[in-house]
PDB file of C-alpha atoms in Angstrom:
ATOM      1  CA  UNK A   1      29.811  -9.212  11.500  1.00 44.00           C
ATOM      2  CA  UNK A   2      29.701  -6.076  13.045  1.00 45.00           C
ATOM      3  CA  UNK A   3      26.496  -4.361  14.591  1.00 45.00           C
ATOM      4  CA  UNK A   4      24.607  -1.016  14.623  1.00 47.00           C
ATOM      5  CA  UNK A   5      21.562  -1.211  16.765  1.00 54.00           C
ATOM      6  CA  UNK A   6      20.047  -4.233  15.455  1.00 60.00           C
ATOM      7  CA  UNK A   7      20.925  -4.303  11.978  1.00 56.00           C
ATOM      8  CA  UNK A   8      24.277  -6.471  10.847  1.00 57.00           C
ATOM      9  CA  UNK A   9      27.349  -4.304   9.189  1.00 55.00           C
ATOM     10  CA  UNK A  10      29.596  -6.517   7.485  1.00 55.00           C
ATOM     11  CA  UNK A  11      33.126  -6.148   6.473  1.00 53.00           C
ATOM     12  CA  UNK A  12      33.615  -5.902   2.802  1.00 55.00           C
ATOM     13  CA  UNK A  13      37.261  -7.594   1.633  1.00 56.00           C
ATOM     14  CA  UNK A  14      36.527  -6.248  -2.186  1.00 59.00           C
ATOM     15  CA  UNK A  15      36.052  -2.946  -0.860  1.00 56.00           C
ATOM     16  CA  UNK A  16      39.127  -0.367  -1.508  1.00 55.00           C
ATOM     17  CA  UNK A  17      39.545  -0.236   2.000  1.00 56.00           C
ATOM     18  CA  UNK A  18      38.890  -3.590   3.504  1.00 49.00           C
ATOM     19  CA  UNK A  19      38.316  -1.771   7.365  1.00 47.00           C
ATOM     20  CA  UNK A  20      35.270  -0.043   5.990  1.00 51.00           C
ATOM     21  CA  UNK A  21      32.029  -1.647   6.569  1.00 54.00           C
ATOM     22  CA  UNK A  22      28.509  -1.599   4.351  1.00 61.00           C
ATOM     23  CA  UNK A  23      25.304  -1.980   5.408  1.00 64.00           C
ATOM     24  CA  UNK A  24      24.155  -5.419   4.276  1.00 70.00           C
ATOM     25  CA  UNK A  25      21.267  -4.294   2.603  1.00 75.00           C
ATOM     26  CA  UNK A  26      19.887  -8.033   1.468  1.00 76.00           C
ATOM     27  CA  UNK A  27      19.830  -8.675   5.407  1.00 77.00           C
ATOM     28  CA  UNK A  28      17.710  -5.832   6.198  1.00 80.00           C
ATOM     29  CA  UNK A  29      14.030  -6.155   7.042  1.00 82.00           C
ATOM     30  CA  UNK A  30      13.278  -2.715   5.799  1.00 83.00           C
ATOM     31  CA  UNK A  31      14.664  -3.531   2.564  1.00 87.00           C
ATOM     32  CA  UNK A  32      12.824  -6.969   2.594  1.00 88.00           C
ATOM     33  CA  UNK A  33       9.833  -5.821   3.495  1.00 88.00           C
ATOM     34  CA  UNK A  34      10.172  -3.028   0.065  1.00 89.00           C
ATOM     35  CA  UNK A  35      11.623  -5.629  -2.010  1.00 91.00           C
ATOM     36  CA  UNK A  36       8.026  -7.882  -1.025  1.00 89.00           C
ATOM     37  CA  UNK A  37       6.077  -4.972  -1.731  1.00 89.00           C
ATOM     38  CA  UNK A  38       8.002  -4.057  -5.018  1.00 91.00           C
ATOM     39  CA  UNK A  39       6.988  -7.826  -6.184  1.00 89.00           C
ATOM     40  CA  UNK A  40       3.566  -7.384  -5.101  1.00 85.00           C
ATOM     41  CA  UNK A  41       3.307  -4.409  -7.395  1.00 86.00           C
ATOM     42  CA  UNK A  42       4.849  -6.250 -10.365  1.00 88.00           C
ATOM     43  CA  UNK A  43       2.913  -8.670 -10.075  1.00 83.00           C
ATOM     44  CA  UNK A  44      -0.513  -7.068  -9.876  1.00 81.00           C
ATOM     45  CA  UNK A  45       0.866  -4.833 -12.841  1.00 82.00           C
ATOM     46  CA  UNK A  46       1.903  -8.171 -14.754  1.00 82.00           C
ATOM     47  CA  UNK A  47      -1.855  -9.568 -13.739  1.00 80.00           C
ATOM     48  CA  UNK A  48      -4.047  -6.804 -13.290  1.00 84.00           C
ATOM     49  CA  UNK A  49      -3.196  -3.526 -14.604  1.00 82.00           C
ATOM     50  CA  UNK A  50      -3.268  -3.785 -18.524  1.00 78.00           C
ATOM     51  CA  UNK A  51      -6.553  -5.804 -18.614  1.00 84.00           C
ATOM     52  CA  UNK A  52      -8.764  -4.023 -16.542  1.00 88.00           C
ATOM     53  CA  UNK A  53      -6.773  -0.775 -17.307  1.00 88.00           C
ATOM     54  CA  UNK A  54      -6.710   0.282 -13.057  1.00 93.00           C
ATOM     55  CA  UNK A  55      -3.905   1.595 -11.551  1.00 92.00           C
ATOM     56  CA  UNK A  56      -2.426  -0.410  -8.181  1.00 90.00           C
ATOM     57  CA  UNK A  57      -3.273   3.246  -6.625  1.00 94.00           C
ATOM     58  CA  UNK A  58      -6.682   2.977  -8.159  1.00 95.00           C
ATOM     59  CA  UNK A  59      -7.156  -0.104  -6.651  1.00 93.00           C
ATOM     60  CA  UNK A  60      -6.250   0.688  -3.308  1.00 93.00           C
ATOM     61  CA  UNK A  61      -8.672   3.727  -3.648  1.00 96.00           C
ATOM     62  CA  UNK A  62     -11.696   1.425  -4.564  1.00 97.00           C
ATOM     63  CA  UNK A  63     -10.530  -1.528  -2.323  1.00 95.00           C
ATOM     64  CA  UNK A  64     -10.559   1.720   0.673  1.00 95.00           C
ATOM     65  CA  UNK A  65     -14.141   3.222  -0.581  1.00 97.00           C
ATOM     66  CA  UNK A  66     -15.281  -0.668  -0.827  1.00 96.00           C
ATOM     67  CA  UNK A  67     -14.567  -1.429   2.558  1.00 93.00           C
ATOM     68  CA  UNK A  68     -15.606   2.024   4.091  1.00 92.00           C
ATOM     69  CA  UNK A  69     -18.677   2.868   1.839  1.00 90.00           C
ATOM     70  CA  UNK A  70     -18.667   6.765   1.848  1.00 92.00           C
ATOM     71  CA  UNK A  71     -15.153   8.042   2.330  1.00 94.00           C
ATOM     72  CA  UNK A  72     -13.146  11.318   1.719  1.00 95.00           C
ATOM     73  CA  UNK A  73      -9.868  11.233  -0.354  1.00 95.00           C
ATOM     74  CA  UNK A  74      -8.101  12.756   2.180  1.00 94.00           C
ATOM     75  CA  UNK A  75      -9.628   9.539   4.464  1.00 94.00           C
ATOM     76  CA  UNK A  76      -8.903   7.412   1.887  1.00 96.00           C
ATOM     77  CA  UNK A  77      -4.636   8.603   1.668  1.00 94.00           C
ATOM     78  CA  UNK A  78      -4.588   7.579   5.550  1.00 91.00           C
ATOM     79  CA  UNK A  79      -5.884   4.418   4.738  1.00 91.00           C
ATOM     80  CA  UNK A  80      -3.638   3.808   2.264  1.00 92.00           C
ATOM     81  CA  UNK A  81      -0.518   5.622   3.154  1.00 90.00           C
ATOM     82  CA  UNK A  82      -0.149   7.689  -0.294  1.00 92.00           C
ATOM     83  CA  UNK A  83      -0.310  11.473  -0.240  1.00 92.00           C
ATOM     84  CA  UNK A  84      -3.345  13.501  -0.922  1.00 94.00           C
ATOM     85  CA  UNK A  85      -2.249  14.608  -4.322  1.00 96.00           C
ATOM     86  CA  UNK A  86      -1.526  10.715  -5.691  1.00 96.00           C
ATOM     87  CA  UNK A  87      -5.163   9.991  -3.888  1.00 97.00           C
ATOM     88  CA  UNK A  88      -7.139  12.775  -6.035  1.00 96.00           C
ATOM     89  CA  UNK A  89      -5.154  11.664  -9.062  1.00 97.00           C
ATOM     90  CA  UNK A  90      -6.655   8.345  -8.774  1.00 97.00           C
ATOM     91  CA  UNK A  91     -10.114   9.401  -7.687  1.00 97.00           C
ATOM     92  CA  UNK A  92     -10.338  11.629 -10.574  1.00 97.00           C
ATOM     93  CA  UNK A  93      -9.407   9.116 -13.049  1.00 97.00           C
ATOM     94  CA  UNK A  94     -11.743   6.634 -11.580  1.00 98.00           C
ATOM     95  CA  UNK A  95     -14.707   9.630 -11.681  1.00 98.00           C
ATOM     96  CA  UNK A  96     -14.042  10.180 -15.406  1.00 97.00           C
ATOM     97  CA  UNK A  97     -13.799   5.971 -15.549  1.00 97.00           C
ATOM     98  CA  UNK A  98     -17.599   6.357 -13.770  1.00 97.00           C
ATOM     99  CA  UNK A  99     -16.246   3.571 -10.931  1.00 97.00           C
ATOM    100  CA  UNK A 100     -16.224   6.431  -8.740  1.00 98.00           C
ATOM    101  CA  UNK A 101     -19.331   8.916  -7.572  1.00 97.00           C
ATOM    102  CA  UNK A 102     -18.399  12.258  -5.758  1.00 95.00           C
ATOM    103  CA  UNK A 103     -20.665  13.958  -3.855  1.00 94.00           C
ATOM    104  CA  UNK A 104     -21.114  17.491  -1.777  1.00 93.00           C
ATOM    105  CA  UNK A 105     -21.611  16.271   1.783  1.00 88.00           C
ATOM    106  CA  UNK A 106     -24.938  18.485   2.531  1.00 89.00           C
ATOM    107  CA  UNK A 107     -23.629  18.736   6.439  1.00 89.00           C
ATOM    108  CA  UNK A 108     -20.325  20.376   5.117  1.00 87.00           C
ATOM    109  CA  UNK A 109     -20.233  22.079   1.944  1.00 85.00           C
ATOM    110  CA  UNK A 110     -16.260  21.494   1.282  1.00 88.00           C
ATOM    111  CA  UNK A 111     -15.683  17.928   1.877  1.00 91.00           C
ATOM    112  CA  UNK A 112     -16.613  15.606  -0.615  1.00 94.00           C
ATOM    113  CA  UNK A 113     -17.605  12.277  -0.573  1.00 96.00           C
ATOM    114  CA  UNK A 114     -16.313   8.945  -2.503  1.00 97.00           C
ATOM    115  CA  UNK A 115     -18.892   6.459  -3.470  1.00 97.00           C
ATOM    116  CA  UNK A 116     -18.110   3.375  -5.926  1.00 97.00           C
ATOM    117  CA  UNK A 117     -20.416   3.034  -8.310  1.00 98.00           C
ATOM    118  CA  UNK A 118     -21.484   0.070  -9.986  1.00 97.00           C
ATOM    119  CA  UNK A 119     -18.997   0.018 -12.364  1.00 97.00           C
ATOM    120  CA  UNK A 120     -16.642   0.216  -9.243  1.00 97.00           C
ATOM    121  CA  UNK A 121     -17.845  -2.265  -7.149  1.00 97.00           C
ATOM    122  CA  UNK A 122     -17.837  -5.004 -10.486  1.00 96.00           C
ATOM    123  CA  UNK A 123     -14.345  -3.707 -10.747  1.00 96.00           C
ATOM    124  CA  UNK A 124     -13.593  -4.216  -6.777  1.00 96.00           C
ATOM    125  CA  UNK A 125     -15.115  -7.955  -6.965  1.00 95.00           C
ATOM    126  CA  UNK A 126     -13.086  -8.647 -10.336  1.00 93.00           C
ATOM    127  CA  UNK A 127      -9.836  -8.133  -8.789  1.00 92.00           C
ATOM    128  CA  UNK A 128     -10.687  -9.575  -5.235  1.00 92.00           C
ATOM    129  CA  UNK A 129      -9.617 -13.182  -6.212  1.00 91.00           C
ATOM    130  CA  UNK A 130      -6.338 -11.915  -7.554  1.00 87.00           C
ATOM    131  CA  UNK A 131      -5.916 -10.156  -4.402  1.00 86.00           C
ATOM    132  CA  UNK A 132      -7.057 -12.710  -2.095  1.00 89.00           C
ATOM    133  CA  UNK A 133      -4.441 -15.340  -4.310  1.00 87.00           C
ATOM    134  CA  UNK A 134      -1.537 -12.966  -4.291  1.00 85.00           C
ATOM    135  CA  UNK A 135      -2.368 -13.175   0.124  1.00 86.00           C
ATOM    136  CA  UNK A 136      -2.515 -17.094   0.205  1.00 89.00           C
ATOM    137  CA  UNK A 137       0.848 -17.418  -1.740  1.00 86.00           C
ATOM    138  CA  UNK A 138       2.308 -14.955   0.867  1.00 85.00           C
ATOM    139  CA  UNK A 139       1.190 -15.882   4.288  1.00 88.00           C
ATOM    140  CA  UNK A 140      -0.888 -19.135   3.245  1.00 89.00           C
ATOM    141  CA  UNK A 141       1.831 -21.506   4.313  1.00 92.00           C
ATOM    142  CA  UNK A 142       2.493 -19.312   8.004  1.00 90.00           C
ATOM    143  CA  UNK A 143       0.417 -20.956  11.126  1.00 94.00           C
ATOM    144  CA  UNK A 144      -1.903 -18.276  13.419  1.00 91.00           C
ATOM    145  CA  UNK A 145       0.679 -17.717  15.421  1.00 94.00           C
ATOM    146  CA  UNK A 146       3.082 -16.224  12.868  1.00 93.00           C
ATOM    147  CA  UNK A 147       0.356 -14.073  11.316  1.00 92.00           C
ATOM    148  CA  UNK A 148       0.070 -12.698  14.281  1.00 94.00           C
ATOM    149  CA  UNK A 149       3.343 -11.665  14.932  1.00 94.00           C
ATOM    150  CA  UNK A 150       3.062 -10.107  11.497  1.00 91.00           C
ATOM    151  CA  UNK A 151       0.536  -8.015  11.902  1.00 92.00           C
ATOM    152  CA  UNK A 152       2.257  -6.900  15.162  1.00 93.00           C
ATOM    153  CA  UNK A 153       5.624  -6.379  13.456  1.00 90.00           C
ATOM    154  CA  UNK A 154       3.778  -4.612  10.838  1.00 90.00           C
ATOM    155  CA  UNK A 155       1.553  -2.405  13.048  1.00 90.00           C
ATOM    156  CA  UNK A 156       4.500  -1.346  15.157  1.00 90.00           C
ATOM    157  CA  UNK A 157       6.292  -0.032  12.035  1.00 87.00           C
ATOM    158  CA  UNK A 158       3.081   1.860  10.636  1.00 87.00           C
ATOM    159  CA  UNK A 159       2.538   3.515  14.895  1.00 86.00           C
ATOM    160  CA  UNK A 160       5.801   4.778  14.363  1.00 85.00           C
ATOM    161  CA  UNK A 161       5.534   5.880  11.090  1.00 81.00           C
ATOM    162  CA  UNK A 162       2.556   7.575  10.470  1.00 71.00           C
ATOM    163  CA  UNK A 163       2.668  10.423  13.416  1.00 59.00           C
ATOM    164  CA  UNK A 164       6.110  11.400  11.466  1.00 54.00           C
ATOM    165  CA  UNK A 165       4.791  11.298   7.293  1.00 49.00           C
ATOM    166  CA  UNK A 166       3.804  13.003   5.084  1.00 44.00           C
ATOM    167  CA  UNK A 167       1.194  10.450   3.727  1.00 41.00           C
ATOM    168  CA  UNK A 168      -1.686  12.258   4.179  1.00 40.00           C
ATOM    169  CA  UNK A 169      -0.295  15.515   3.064  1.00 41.00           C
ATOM    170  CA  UNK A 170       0.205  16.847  -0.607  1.00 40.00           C
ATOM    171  CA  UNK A 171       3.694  17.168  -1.290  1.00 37.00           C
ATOM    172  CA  UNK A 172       5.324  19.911  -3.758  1.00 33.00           C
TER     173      UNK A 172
END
């Protein structure tokens, strides 16, 4: 095994060349960590999506307006990490669904505000337990201290991230 930084490069023998080296991709955090969330997502969309026809970006828009109360979308794509223009996708879907509200804020004429409705916050507490589930099967086994160290690790990687996306901004 040969390394790069911190990340293992191993030495292929069914390779053409059997000097050259590829990143071992199955041994990378990164890629773990995308291959977790990539599950996640299937299985919400397995679980979730179909019957209660709500996008996973739909439900990270409500789960963000739940938990905040009165939010902007543009508040709402930090939150989440998805770009401005996925955001007001979602929170014009869930207007037209009436499980959003938007409203002129009367201190500043341009930004709007996001307000779950009724119909929102039924939707919110229907797919809480699924949530909460989908959490227990992932870290329910994992003692304080290692959730810990998760949400370090985790932090650590959004600190450095964030500053340097595009998240929050619309892209082309």
């Amino acid at each position: 095994i040969l390394t790069l930084s911190r990340f293992p490069l191993r030495v292929n023998p069914t390779m053409p060349h059997a000097n050259e080296t590829a990143f071992d991709i199955e041994g990378s955090p990164a890629f773990k960590l995308v291959k977790l969330a990539n599950l996640v997502t299937q299985e919400f969309e397995r679980e979730i999506s179909a019957r209660l026809d709500v996008s996973l970006v739909e439900w990270r828009v409500v789960a963000a307006v739940y938990r905040r109360g009165e939010v902007t979308a543009a508040e709402v794509a930090k939150v989440t990490g998805h770009n401005v223009m996925v955001v007001s996708r979602a929170v014009n879907r869930l207007v037209n669904e009436a499980r959003l509200s938007r409203i002129r804020d009367d201190s500043d004429s341009r930004r709007l505000i996001l307000r779950l409705t009724d119909k929102g916050r039924e939707l919110f507490e229907s797919i809480l337990p699924m949530a909460l589930r989908v959490e227990e099967s992932l870290f329910g086994s994992a003692i304080p201290q290692e959730i810990i160290v998760i949400n370090r690790f985790l932090e650590r990687g959004l600190n450095a991230l964030v500053p340097r996306s595009s998240f929050s901004r619309a892209q082309p």
